[in-house]
Coordinates of C-alpha atoms and ligand atoms in Angstrom, one line a residue:
Chain A
M117 CA 427.7 235.4 135.4
K118 CA 426.8 233.5 132.3
E119 CA 430.1 231.8 132.6
C120 CA 429.2 230.4 135.9
V121 CA 426.1 228.7 134.7
K122 CA 428.2 227.0 132.0
N123 CA 430.7 226.0 134.6
Q124 CA 428.1 224.2 136.6
K125 CA 427.4 222.0 133.7
N126 CA 431.0 221.2 132.9
E127 CA 431.9 220.0 136.3
K128 CA 429.9 218.5 139.1
F129 CA 430.6 220.4 142.3
N130 CA 430.1 219.1 145.8
T131 CA 430.9 222.1 147.8
Y132 CA 430.1 220.6 151.1
L133 CA 432.1 217.5 150.5
Q134 CA 435.1 219.8 149.7
V135 CA 434.4 221.7 153.0
Y136 CA 434.4 218.3 154.7
K137 CA 437.7 217.3 153.2
M138 CA 439.4 220.6 154.0
Q139 CA 438.2 220.5 157.5
I140 CA 439.7 217.1 158.0
I141 CA 443.0 218.5 156.8
R142 CA 442.6 221.4 159.2
S143 CA 441.8 219.2 162.2
L144 CA 444.8 217.1 161.4
T145 CA 447.1 220.1 161.7
Y146 CA 446.0 220.5 165.3
K147 CA 447.1 217.4 167.1
F148 CA 447.9 218.8 170.5
D149 CA 444.7 218.1 172.5
V150 CA 444.1 214.6 171.2
Y151 CA 446.0 212.8 173.9
G152 CA 444.6 215.0 176.7
N153 CA 441.1 214.1 175.5
I154 CA 441.7 210.4 175.4
I155 CA 443.2 210.5 178.9
M156 CA 440.4 212.6 180.3
Q157 CA 437.7 210.4 178.8
S158 CA 439.4 207.2 179.8
I159 CA 439.8 208.4 183.4
I160 CA 436.1 209.3 183.6
M161 CA 435.2 206.0 182.0
L162 CA 437.3 203.9 184.3
A163 CA 436.3 205.8 187.4
S164 CA 432.6 205.3 186.6
A165 CA 433.2 201.7 185.9
F166 CA 434.8 201.1 189.3
F167 CA 432.2 203.3 191.0
W168 CA 429.4 201.2 189.5
K169 CA 431.2 197.9 190.4
A170 CA 431.5 199.0 194.0
L171 CA 427.9 200.1 194.1
Y172 CA 426.7 196.8 192.6
A173 CA 428.7 194.8 195.1
G174 CA 426.6 191.8 196.0
N175 CA 423.6 192.8 193.8
D176 CA 423.0 191.0 190.6
S177 CA 420.8 193.7 189.3
V178 CA 419.7 197.2 190.1
Q179 CA 416.6 198.6 188.5
G180 CA 416.6 195.6 186.2
V181 CA 420.1 196.3 185.0
G182 CA 422.9 193.9 185.6
V183 CA 426.5 194.9 186.4
S184 CA 427.8 193.7 183.0
D185 CA 425.2 195.8 181.2
M186 CA 426.3 198.7 183.4
M187 CA 429.9 198.2 182.2
V188 CA 428.8 198.3 178.6
Y189 CA 426.8 201.4 179.4
T190 CA 429.8 203.2 180.7
V191 CA 432.1 202.4 177.7
V192 CA 429.4 203.2 175.1
S193 CA 428.5 206.4 176.8
S194 CA 432.2 207.5 176.5
M195 CA 432.1 206.6 172.9
I196 CA 428.9 208.5 172.3
S197 CA 430.4 211.6 173.9
V198 CA 433.0 211.6 171.1
V199 CA 430.3 211.4 168.4
L200 CA 428.4 214.2 170.0
T201 CA 431.5 216.5 170.1
T202 CA 430.6 219.8 168.5
N203 CA 432.4 223.1 168.1
V204 CA 429.7 224.9 166.2
E205 CA 428.8 227.3 169.0
R206 CA 432.4 228.5 169.3
R207 CA 432.7 228.6 165.5
I208 CA 429.7 231.0 165.4
S209 CA 430.7 233.1 168.4
N210 CA 434.2 233.5 167.1
S211 CA 433.1 234.7 163.7
V212 CA 430.7 237.1 165.3
S213 CA 433.3 238.5 167.6
K214 CA 435.9 238.7 164.9
G215 CA 433.4 240.3 162.6
T216 CA 433.9 237.7 159.8
I217 CA 430.3 236.3 160.1
A218 CA 429.1 238.8 157.5
I219 CA 431.8 237.7 155.0
D220 CA 430.9 234.1 155.7
M221 CA 427.3 234.8 155.0
M222 CA 428.2 236.6 151.8
R223 CA 429.5 233.6 150.0
P224 CA 427.1 231.7 147.7
V225 CA 426.7 228.8 150.1
D226 CA 424.5 227.8 153.0
I227 CA 426.7 228.7 155.9
Y228 CA 425.0 226.2 158.2
K229 CA 425.6 223.4 155.8
V230 CA 429.2 224.5 155.9
F231 CA 429.2 224.3 159.7
F232 CA 427.6 220.9 159.6
A233 CA 430.1 219.6 157.1
E234 CA 432.9 220.9 159.3
N235 CA 431.3 219.3 162.3
L236 CA 431.0 215.9 160.5
A237 CA 434.7 216.2 159.5
G238 CA 435.6 216.9 163.1
V239 CA 433.7 213.9 164.3
T240 CA 435.3 211.8 161.6
T241 CA 438.8 212.6 162.8
L242 CA 437.8 212.1 166.4
I243 CA 436.5 208.6 165.6
F244 CA 440.1 207.7 164.8
Q245 CA 441.8 209.9 167.3
N246 CA 439.5 209.4 170.3
L247 CA 436.7 206.8 169.8
L248 CA 438.8 203.9 168.8
P249 CA 441.4 204.4 171.6
I250 CA 438.6 204.7 174.1
L251 CA 437.0 201.6 172.8
L252 CA 440.3 199.8 173.0
I253 CA 441.0 201.0 176.6
G254 CA 437.5 200.2 177.6
S255 CA 437.6 196.7 176.1
I256 CA 440.8 195.9 177.8
F257 CA 440.1 197.3 181.3
I258 CA 436.3 197.0 181.5
G259 CA 435.1 194.6 178.9
V260 CA 434.1 194.5 175.2
P261 CA 430.9 196.5 174.8
V262 CA 428.7 194.0 172.9
P263 CA 425.2 195.2 172.0
A264 CA 422.2 193.3 173.4
S265 CA 421.2 192.0 170.0
K266 CA 421.6 192.7 166.3
E267 CA 418.2 194.5 166.3
A268 CA 419.3 196.6 169.3
F269 CA 422.4 197.6 167.5
L270 CA 420.5 198.8 164.4
L271 CA 418.0 200.7 166.5
F272 CA 420.9 202.2 168.4
V273 CA 422.4 203.5 165.2
L274 CA 419.1 205.1 164.2
S275 CA 418.7 206.6 167.6
L276 CA 422.3 207.9 167.7
F277 CA 421.8 209.6 164.4
M278 CA 418.8 211.5 165.9
S279 CA 420.9 212.3 169.0
F280 CA 423.5 213.8 166.7
C281 CA 420.9 216.0 165.1
I282 CA 419.4 217.1 168.5
N283 CA 422.9 217.8 169.8
W284 CA 423.8 219.8 166.7
F285 CA 420.7 221.9 166.6
I286 CA 421.0 222.7 170.3
A287 CA 424.6 223.8 169.7
V288 CA 423.8 225.9 166.7
I289 CA 420.9 227.7 168.4
F290 CA 423.2 228.2 171.3
G291 CA 425.8 229.6 169.0
M292 CA 423.3 232.1 167.7
F293 CA 423.0 233.4 171.2
S294 CA 426.4 235.1 170.6
F295 CA 424.6 237.7 168.6
K296 CA 423.1 238.8 171.9
V297 CA 425.9 238.1 174.4
I298 CA 429.6 238.9 174.2
E299 CA 431.0 236.4 176.6
M300 CA 429.8 233.0 175.5
D301 CA 432.3 230.8 177.3
A302 CA 430.4 230.8 180.6
L303 CA 427.2 229.9 178.8
I304 CA 428.8 227.1 176.8
Q305 CA 430.2 225.6 180.1
V306 CA 426.8 225.7 181.7
K307 CA 425.2 224.0 178.8
K308 CA 427.9 221.3 178.7
H309 CA 427.4 220.5 182.4
L310 CA 423.7 220.6 182.2
I311 CA 423.8 218.0 179.4
R312 CA 426.3 215.9 181.3
L313 CA 424.0 215.8 184.3
L314 CA 420.6 215.5 182.7
S315 CA 421.3 213.3 179.7
G316 CA 422.2 210.1 181.4
S317 CA 425.7 210.3 180.1
I318 CA 427.3 209.7 183.6
I319 CA 424.4 208.7 185.8
P320 CA 421.6 206.8 184.1
V321 CA 418.3 208.4 184.5
W322 CA 416.8 205.2 186.0
F323 CA 418.5 206.2 189.3
F324 CA 416.7 209.5 189.4
P325 CA 413.4 209.8 191.4
E326 CA 410.3 209.0 189.4
S327 CA 409.0 212.6 189.2
I328 CA 412.3 214.0 187.9
K329 CA 412.5 211.1 185.4
N330 CA 409.1 212.1 184.2
I331 CA 410.1 215.7 183.7
L332 CA 413.3 214.7 182.0
S333 CA 411.4 212.6 179.5
F334 CA 409.9 215.7 178.1
L335 CA 413.2 217.6 177.8
P336 CA 415.6 216.9 174.9
F337 CA 418.6 215.9 177.0
V338 CA 417.7 212.2 177.7
Y339 CA 417.4 211.7 174.0
L340 CA 421.1 212.5 173.6
Y341 CA 422.6 209.6 175.7
Q342 CA 420.0 207.8 177.7
L343 CA 417.8 206.5 174.9
P344 CA 420.5 205.2 172.6
L345 CA 422.3 203.6 175.6
D346 CA 419.1 201.9 176.8
I347 CA 418.6 200.5 173.3
Y348 CA 422.2 199.4 173.1
I349 CA 422.0 197.3 176.3
G350 CA 418.6 196.1 175.4
K351 CA 416.7 197.8 178.2
Y352 CA 413.5 198.4 176.3
D353 CA 410.2 196.9 175.3
S354 CA 408.2 197.7 172.3
A355 CA 406.1 200.3 174.1
S356 CA 409.0 202.2 175.7
L357 CA 411.0 201.9 172.4
T358 CA 408.2 203.4 170.3
K359 CA 407.6 206.2 172.8
G360 CA 411.3 207.0 173.1
L361 CA 411.9 207.1 169.4
I362 CA 408.8 209.2 168.7
M363 CA 409.8 211.7 171.4
Q364 CA 413.3 211.8 170.0
A365 CA 412.1 212.4 166.5
L366 CA 409.7 215.1 167.8
W367 CA 412.7 216.9 169.4
V368 CA 414.6 216.7 166.1
V369 CA 411.7 218.4 164.4
V370 CA 411.1 221.0 167.2
L371 CA 414.7 221.9 167.4
Y372 CA 415.0 222.1 163.6
L373 CA 412.1 224.5 163.5
M374 CA 413.6 226.6 166.3
F375 CA 416.9 226.6 164.3
R376 CA 415.1 227.8 161.2
F377 CA 413.4 230.6 163.2
F378 CA 416.6 231.8 164.9
K379 CA 418.6 231.4 161.7
K380 CA 416.3 233.9 160.0
K381 CA 416.6 236.3 162.9
A382 CA 420.4 236.0 163.0
E383 CA 420.6 236.6 159.3
D384 CA 418.5 239.7 159.5
K385 CA 420.5 240.9 162.3
V386 CA 423.8 240.4 160.5
M387 CA 422.4 242.1 157.4
I388 CA 421.3 245.1 159.4
Q389 CA 424.2 245.4 161.8
G390 CA 427.0 243.9 159.8
G391 CA 427.7 241.3 162.5
Chain B
M133 CA 428.8 253.0 128.5
E134 CA 426.6 251.1 130.7
N135 CA 426.4 251.7 134.5
M136 CA 427.9 248.8 136.4
I137 CA 426.9 250.2 139.8
E138 CA 424.0 252.4 140.6
I139 CA 423.6 253.8 144.0
K140 CA 420.1 255.2 144.5
N141 CA 419.6 257.4 147.5
I142 CA 420.9 255.0 150.1
S143 CA 421.0 255.7 153.8
K144 CA 422.2 253.5 156.6
S145 CA 422.1 253.9 160.3
Y146 CA 423.3 251.4 162.8
H147 CA 421.1 250.5 165.8
V148 CA 423.4 249.6 168.5
V149 CA 422.0 247.5 171.4
K150 CA 424.2 247.4 174.4
K151 CA 425.3 243.8 174.8
G152 CA 425.4 242.3 178.2
E153 CA 428.1 240.2 179.5
G154 CA 427.6 236.6 180.6
I155 CA 424.3 235.0 181.5
K156 CA 422.9 237.9 183.5
G157 CA 423.6 240.3 180.6
A158 CA 422.0 237.9 178.1
L159 CA 418.8 237.7 180.2
K160 CA 418.7 241.4 180.7
G161 CA 419.2 242.0 177.0
L162 CA 416.1 239.9 176.4
V163 CA 413.9 242.1 178.6
K164 CA 414.9 245.6 178.0
K165 CA 417.1 247.1 175.3
E166 CA 419.0 250.3 175.2
V167 CA 419.2 251.2 171.6
K168 CA 421.4 253.9 170.2
V169 CA 421.0 255.0 166.6
I170 CA 424.3 255.9 164.7
P171 CA 423.8 257.4 161.3
A172 CA 426.6 256.2 159.0
V173 CA 425.5 257.1 155.5
S174 CA 422.8 259.4 154.3
N175 CA 421.2 259.9 150.9
L176 CA 424.1 258.8 148.8
N177 CA 423.8 258.8 145.0
F178 CA 426.3 257.9 142.4
N179 CA 426.8 255.7 139.3
I180 CA 429.9 253.9 138.3
K181 CA 430.5 252.8 134.7
K182 CA 431.9 249.5 133.6
G183 CA 435.7 249.5 133.7
E184 CA 436.1 252.5 135.9
I185 CA 438.6 252.7 138.7
V186 CA 437.1 254.8 141.4
G187 CA 438.8 256.1 144.6
F188 CA 436.2 256.2 147.3
I189 CA 437.7 258.4 150.0
G190 CA 436.9 260.3 153.1
P191 CA 438.1 260.8 156.6
N192 CA 437.9 258.1 159.3
G193 CA 434.3 257.3 160.1
A194 CA 433.0 258.9 157.0
G195 CA 431.0 255.8 156.0
K196 CA 433.3 254.3 153.3
S197 CA 433.4 250.8 154.7
T198 CA 429.7 250.9 155.4
T199 CA 429.0 251.8 151.8
I200 CA 431.3 249.1 150.5
K201 CA 429.6 246.5 152.7
M202 CA 426.2 247.6 151.4
M203 CA 427.4 247.4 147.8
S204 CA 428.8 243.9 148.4
G205 CA 425.6 242.6 149.9
I206 CA 427.0 242.2 153.4
L207 CA 424.7 244.9 154.8
T208 CA 421.3 246.1 153.8
P209 CA 420.7 249.8 153.4
S210 CA 418.1 251.3 155.7
S211 CA 416.6 252.9 152.6
G212 CA 417.4 253.3 149.0
E213 CA 418.6 250.7 146.6
I214 CA 421.8 249.4 145.0
L215 CA 422.0 247.9 141.5
I216 CA 425.1 246.0 140.4
G217 CA 425.1 244.9 136.8
G218 CA 421.5 245.9 136.7
K219 CA 420.5 243.6 139.5
N220 CA 419.2 244.7 142.9
V221 CA 421.7 243.6 145.5
K222 CA 419.0 243.0 148.1
T223 CA 416.6 240.9 146.0
H224 CA 419.3 239.1 143.8
R225 CA 421.9 238.7 146.4
K226 CA 423.1 235.2 145.3
E227 CA 423.6 236.3 141.7
V228 CA 425.2 239.6 142.7
V229 CA 427.8 238.0 145.0
Q230 CA 428.8 235.6 142.2
N231 CA 429.7 238.7 140.3
I232 CA 431.7 240.7 142.8
G233 CA 434.9 240.2 144.7
V234 CA 435.7 242.0 148.0
V235 CA 439.0 242.5 149.8
F236 CA 439.1 244.0 153.3
G237 CA 442.7 245.1 154.0
Q238 CA 442.0 244.8 157.7
R239 CA 440.6 241.3 157.8
S240 CA 441.4 238.3 155.7
Q241 CA 438.9 236.0 154.1
L242 CA 441.4 233.2 153.8
N243 CA 441.3 230.2 155.9
W244 CA 443.9 230.6 158.6
D245 CA 444.6 226.9 159.1
L246 CA 444.9 225.9 155.4
R247 CA 447.6 226.4 152.9
L248 CA 446.9 229.1 150.4
G249 CA 446.4 226.7 147.6
E250 CA 443.9 224.7 149.7
S251 CA 442.0 227.9 150.5
F252 CA 441.8 228.6 146.8
E253 CA 440.6 225.1 146.0
L254 CA 437.9 225.5 148.6
L255 CA 436.8 228.7 147.0
R256 CA 436.8 227.0 143.6
H257 CA 434.1 224.7 145.0
I258 CA 432.2 227.4 146.8
Y259 CA 432.0 229.5 143.6
R260 CA 431.8 226.5 141.3
I261 CA 434.7 227.5 139.1
D262 CA 435.7 224.9 136.5
K263 CA 439.3 223.7 136.6
T264 CA 440.4 225.3 133.3
S265 CA 439.2 228.8 134.1
F266 CA 440.6 228.4 137.6
D267 CA 444.0 227.4 136.4
E268 CA 444.0 230.2 133.9
M269 CA 443.2 232.7 136.6
I270 CA 445.9 231.4 138.9
D271 CA 448.4 231.7 136.0
T272 CA 447.3 235.3 135.3
M273 CA 447.5 236.2 139.0
D274 CA 450.9 234.5 139.2
E275 CA 452.2 236.8 136.4
I276 CA 451.0 239.9 138.2
L277 CA 451.6 239.0 141.9
G278 CA 453.8 236.0 141.9
I279 CA 451.4 233.9 143.8
K280 CA 452.5 230.4 143.0
E281 CA 455.4 230.4 145.3
L282 CA 453.0 231.1 148.1
Q283 CA 450.5 228.3 147.4
D284 CA 452.0 225.8 149.8
K285 CA 452.3 228.2 152.7
P286 CA 449.8 228.0 155.5
V287 CA 448.0 231.4 155.6
R288 CA 448.7 231.9 159.3
Q289 CA 452.4 231.9 158.5
M290 CA 452.2 234.6 155.9
S291 CA 453.3 238.1 156.2
L292 CA 450.7 240.9 155.8
G293 CA 451.9 241.6 152.3
Q294 CA 451.7 238.0 151.2
R295 CA 448.3 237.6 152.9
V296 CA 446.9 240.6 151.0
K297 CA 448.2 239.1 147.8
G298 CA 446.4 235.9 148.7
D299 CA 443.2 237.8 149.4
L300 CA 443.4 239.6 146.1
V301 CA 443.7 236.4 144.2
A302 CA 440.9 234.9 146.3
A303 CA 438.6 237.7 145.4
M304 CA 439.4 237.3 141.7
L305 CA 439.1 233.6 141.3
H306 CA 435.5 233.6 140.2
S307 CA 436.2 236.3 137.6
P308 CA 434.0 239.0 139.1
D309 CA 433.1 242.0 137.0
V310 CA 433.4 244.3 140.1
L311 CA 436.0 244.4 142.7
F312 CA 435.7 246.2 146.0
L313 CA 438.9 247.0 147.8
D314 CA 438.6 248.4 151.3
E315 CA 441.9 249.9 152.4
P316 CA 443.9 247.2 150.5
T317 CA 447.2 249.0 151.0
I318 CA 446.9 249.5 154.7
G319 CA 450.2 248.4 156.4
L320 CA 451.9 247.4 153.2
D321 CA 455.5 248.3 152.5
I322 CA 456.5 250.2 149.3
S323 CA 457.1 247.1 147.1
S324 CA 453.8 245.4 148.2
K325 CA 452.0 248.6 147.5
Y326 CA 453.6 248.7 144.1
A327 CA 452.5 245.1 143.5
L328 CA 448.9 246.0 144.5
R329 CA 448.8 249.0 142.2
K330 CA 450.1 247.0 139.4
F331 CA 447.5 244.4 140.1
V332 CA 444.7 247.0 140.1
K333 CA 445.9 248.5 136.8
E334 CA 446.4 245.2 135.0
I335 CA 443.1 243.5 135.9
N336 CA 441.4 246.7 135.0
E337 CA 443.1 246.9 131.6
K338 CA 443.1 243.2 130.8
R339 CA 439.7 242.1 132.1
G340 CA 437.8 245.4 132.2
T341 CA 437.1 244.8 135.9
T342 CA 435.4 247.7 137.6
I343 CA 437.2 248.6 140.7
I344 CA 436.2 250.7 143.7
L345 CA 438.9 251.2 146.3
T346 CA 439.0 253.1 149.6
T347 CA 442.4 254.3 150.8
H348 CA 444.1 256.9 152.9
D349 CA 447.1 256.7 150.7
L350 CA 447.4 259.6 148.3
G351 CA 449.8 257.7 146.1
D352 CA 447.1 255.1 145.4
I353 CA 444.8 257.9 144.4
E354 CA 447.2 259.7 142.1
Q355 CA 448.4 256.5 140.4
L356 CA 445.2 254.6 140.1
C357 CA 442.0 256.5 140.2
S358 CA 440.5 258.1 137.2
R359 CA 437.7 259.3 139.4
L360 CA 437.3 260.2 143.0
I361 CA 434.2 260.1 145.1
I362 CA 434.7 261.9 148.4
I363 CA 432.4 261.4 151.3
N364 CA 432.3 263.0 154.7
N365 CA 429.9 262.4 157.6
G366 CA 428.1 259.9 155.4
K367 CA 427.4 262.5 152.7
L368 CA 428.8 262.9 149.2
V369 CA 431.0 266.0 149.0
E370 CA 432.8 265.6 145.7
D371 CA 432.5 263.4 142.7
G372 CA 434.7 263.8 139.6
N373 CA 438.1 263.2 138.2
L374 CA 441.1 264.4 140.2
E375 CA 441.8 267.5 138.0
E376 CA 438.1 268.6 138.1
I377 CA 438.1 268.3 141.9
V378 CA 441.4 270.2 142.1
D379 CA 440.0 272.9 139.9
D380 CA 436.9 273.0 141.9
I381 CA 438.5 273.2 145.3
A382 CA 441.6 275.2 144.4
P383 CA 440.7 277.2 141.3
Y384 CA 443.8 279.4 141.8
K385 CA 447.6 279.1 141.6
T386 CA 450.3 281.2 143.1
L387 CA 453.0 282.7 141.1
V388 CA 456.2 283.6 142.9
V389 CA 458.3 286.2 141.2
E390 CA 461.7 287.4 142.1
Y391 CA 462.7 290.8 140.8
Y392 CA 466.1 292.6 140.8
D393 CA 464.9 295.2 143.3
E394 CA 462.0 295.8 145.7
Q395 CA 459.8 297.7 143.3
I396 CA 457.0 295.2 142.8
P397 CA 454.7 295.7 139.8
Q398 CA 450.9 295.0 140.0
H399 CA 448.6 293.2 137.6
E400 CA 444.8 293.8 137.3
K401 CA 444.0 290.1 137.0
C402 CA 445.7 288.9 140.1
E403 CA 446.2 289.8 143.7
I404 CA 449.4 290.2 145.6
I405 CA 449.2 288.0 148.7
S406 CA 452.6 288.7 150.1
T407 CA 455.9 290.5 149.4
E408 CA 459.2 289.8 150.9
G409 CA 462.1 291.9 149.8
N410 CA 462.2 291.6 146.0
V411 CA 460.0 288.5 146.0
A412 CA 456.3 288.8 145.5
K413 CA 453.5 286.2 145.5
Y414 CA 450.6 286.7 143.1
R415 CA 447.4 284.7 143.3
F416 CA 445.6 284.2 140.1
F417 CA 442.6 282.2 139.0
K418 CA 443.3 279.6 136.4
K419 CA 440.2 280.6 134.4
E420 CA 441.1 284.2 134.2
I421 CA 444.7 284.2 133.1
T422 CA 447.5 281.7 132.4
A423 CA 450.8 281.8 134.2
A424 CA 452.7 282.4 131.0
K425 CA 450.6 285.5 130.1
L426 CA 451.0 286.8 133.7
I427 CA 454.8 286.4 133.5
E428 CA 454.9 288.1 130.2
D429 CA 452.8 291.1 131.4
L430 CA 454.8 291.4 134.6
G431 CA 458.1 291.1 132.7
K432 CA 457.1 294.0 130.5
Q433 CA 456.8 296.2 133.6
K434 CA 459.9 295.0 135.5
A435 CA 462.8 292.7 134.7
I436 CA 462.2 289.3 136.3
K437 CA 465.0 287.3 137.8
D438 CA 463.2 284.0 138.7
V439 CA 459.7 282.5 138.8
S440 CA 458.0 279.5 140.3
I441 CA 454.4 278.3 140.5
E442 CA 452.8 277.0 143.7
E443 CA 449.8 274.7 143.5
A444 CA 447.7 273.2 146.2
S445 CA 449.0 269.7 146.8
I446 CA 446.6 266.7 146.5
D447 CA 447.0 266.5 150.2
D448 CA 445.7 270.0 150.7
I449 CA 442.9 269.4 148.2
I450 CA 441.7 266.4 150.0
R451 CA 442.0 267.9 153.4
I452 CA 439.9 270.9 152.2
A453 CA 437.3 268.6 150.7
Y454 CA 437.1 266.6 154.0
E455 CA 436.7 269.7 156.0
G456 CA 433.9 270.8 153.7
R457 CA 435.3 274.2 152.9
Ligands
LIG24 N1 428.8 247.6 163.1 C1 428.7 248.9 163.5 N2 427.9 249.2 164.5 C2 427.7 250.5 164.9 N3 428.3 251.5 164.3 C3 429.1 251.3 163.3 C4 429.3 250.0 162.8 N4 430.2 250.0 161.8 C5 430.5 251.4 161.6 N5 429.8 252.1 162.5 C6 429.9 253.6 162.6 O1 429.4 254.1 161.4 C7 430.2 255.2 161.0 C8 430.9 255.0 159.6 O2 431.8 253.9 159.8 P1 432.7 253.3 158.6 O3 433.4 252.1 159.1 O4 431.8 253.1 157.4 O5 433.7 254.5 158.3 P2 435.0 254.5 157.3 O6 434.7 255.6 156.3 O7 435.2 253.1 156.7 O8 436.2 254.9 158.2 P3 437.7 254.4 158.2 O9 438.4 255.3 157.3 O10 438.1 254.7 159.6 O11 437.8 253.0 157.9 C9 431.2 255.5 162.1 O12 430.7 256.5 162.9 C10 431.2 254.1 162.8 O13 431.5 254.3 164.2
LIG25 MG1 436.7 251.7 156.8

């Protein structure tokens, strides 16, 4: 053990960077579902674009949003869905069902940081494999998604970062559910569709009735897609922007605290049950 | 010599909650729980000295893996404490895991999608091993197991024997003082078993690594273990070196004597357990008389044509120990 302390001085280690690199190597070995994903996403994107065009026929603007903004919305939403791809719930449920979770936890690292680094690596490869092709297809068939302004773009990046965190914490907390349930697949599907429907990723929340819109503004989902998208197309004023970003930040904090709580419980459970 | 491992009165029972399937099961599980308590290990005590190779054996379900998991910090005991290198596993988990290596023959710790070398490199960063000691360790391991030729192979394409070799090296990379091997020879062919045994002997001799292994293979026990700890139903039944245990469980031998005719002589220090024609079987206690003396005494009474000695096999000994006499 004395040796190890010495080792730490001789060489600077960035364990999680190494995890990130290795994960990129791993995700490159599996190329098969890349094209499927691009095609699926593109179909959804193009179909929504045509759907909105048809709906807008004759109207310049609906709910204060013009048809060209709606096109941008559609393309950027597809791109966000790539950034918000996460596999962490399956990662956890697989190691629980295979019984390797205990071994993972035995290593002298923070396993959730490992998961996070793996997730970032996954997203990094997807940016090249999915996001850029989608951007290309969208730009050609629908239009180049230009942000409303430079300020809007910067705020969008900030908001998207928080979306990423919210999405990740929800997924991790969900993954920890696999300590209680054997069959996670059904639950993962439900969660996926719930997010699709309630986050504004396909149908912007503006089109929902006022009362539902109100309820949704207290749930985390709209802070995944709707808020960053609104910001991107410039559909905000200083009041709605402040409120939105504060709510989003609050959700990051709340979900982080929930994550910490469940993490402790899951660890105790593994240590007592051996996974 | 100092104790490397101290097991102080540990017990472990599993509390099994029936898991529900799907959403309904999940919700049900939140409301009411059916808990079943399964005792796995009870009041276990033993110490292991630095540099020992200990065979930790017992029948299926005896609690071997449970104990190994507790010693390696994967499971917490329900009661009692475990010290490794003087440190409490529960309270100093981080330090303890830096000082132990674990191999489970049944499940690999290697990364399925990476090449073996990449897996090692990842572990190098996880355990913060500097490049020089890392390379030295790989060289040493290559001498024993021939690991370098496997470095570029993806783990998922490896045979079981190759994978176990990879796991052994992975467990040794951070130069742990203690190595736990849980059924490392399971499913291995003769030559892989031989390689594993060689590995165990050499790292024990060269590095002084303390090794605890569980196995159902008697060859492993005979060839490797200077000491055996036998458990059954979660309780310790025997602890000692192989000969001591043999003496304890089977303190007698059987002398088979063939005479020239059917007149069988007797001896006061042994009992005749069977006779068949001019062959007699005498059972004697090792402590009371030696085989040589017995043969000499009997030979004085009647001329002896042939003798042989029957001993309980290790197989028998262990079976008797398992069945708890
Ligand atoms: N995770 C678990 N949950 C519930 N019960 C368990 C769990 N793991 C082991 N057990 C039970 O604890 C007891 C001891 O099991 P353990 O795996 O320690 O035995 P073992 O000596 O390693 O057996 P084997 O030789 O078959 O590997 C068994 O009755 C087993 O069914
Ligand atoms: Mg076992």
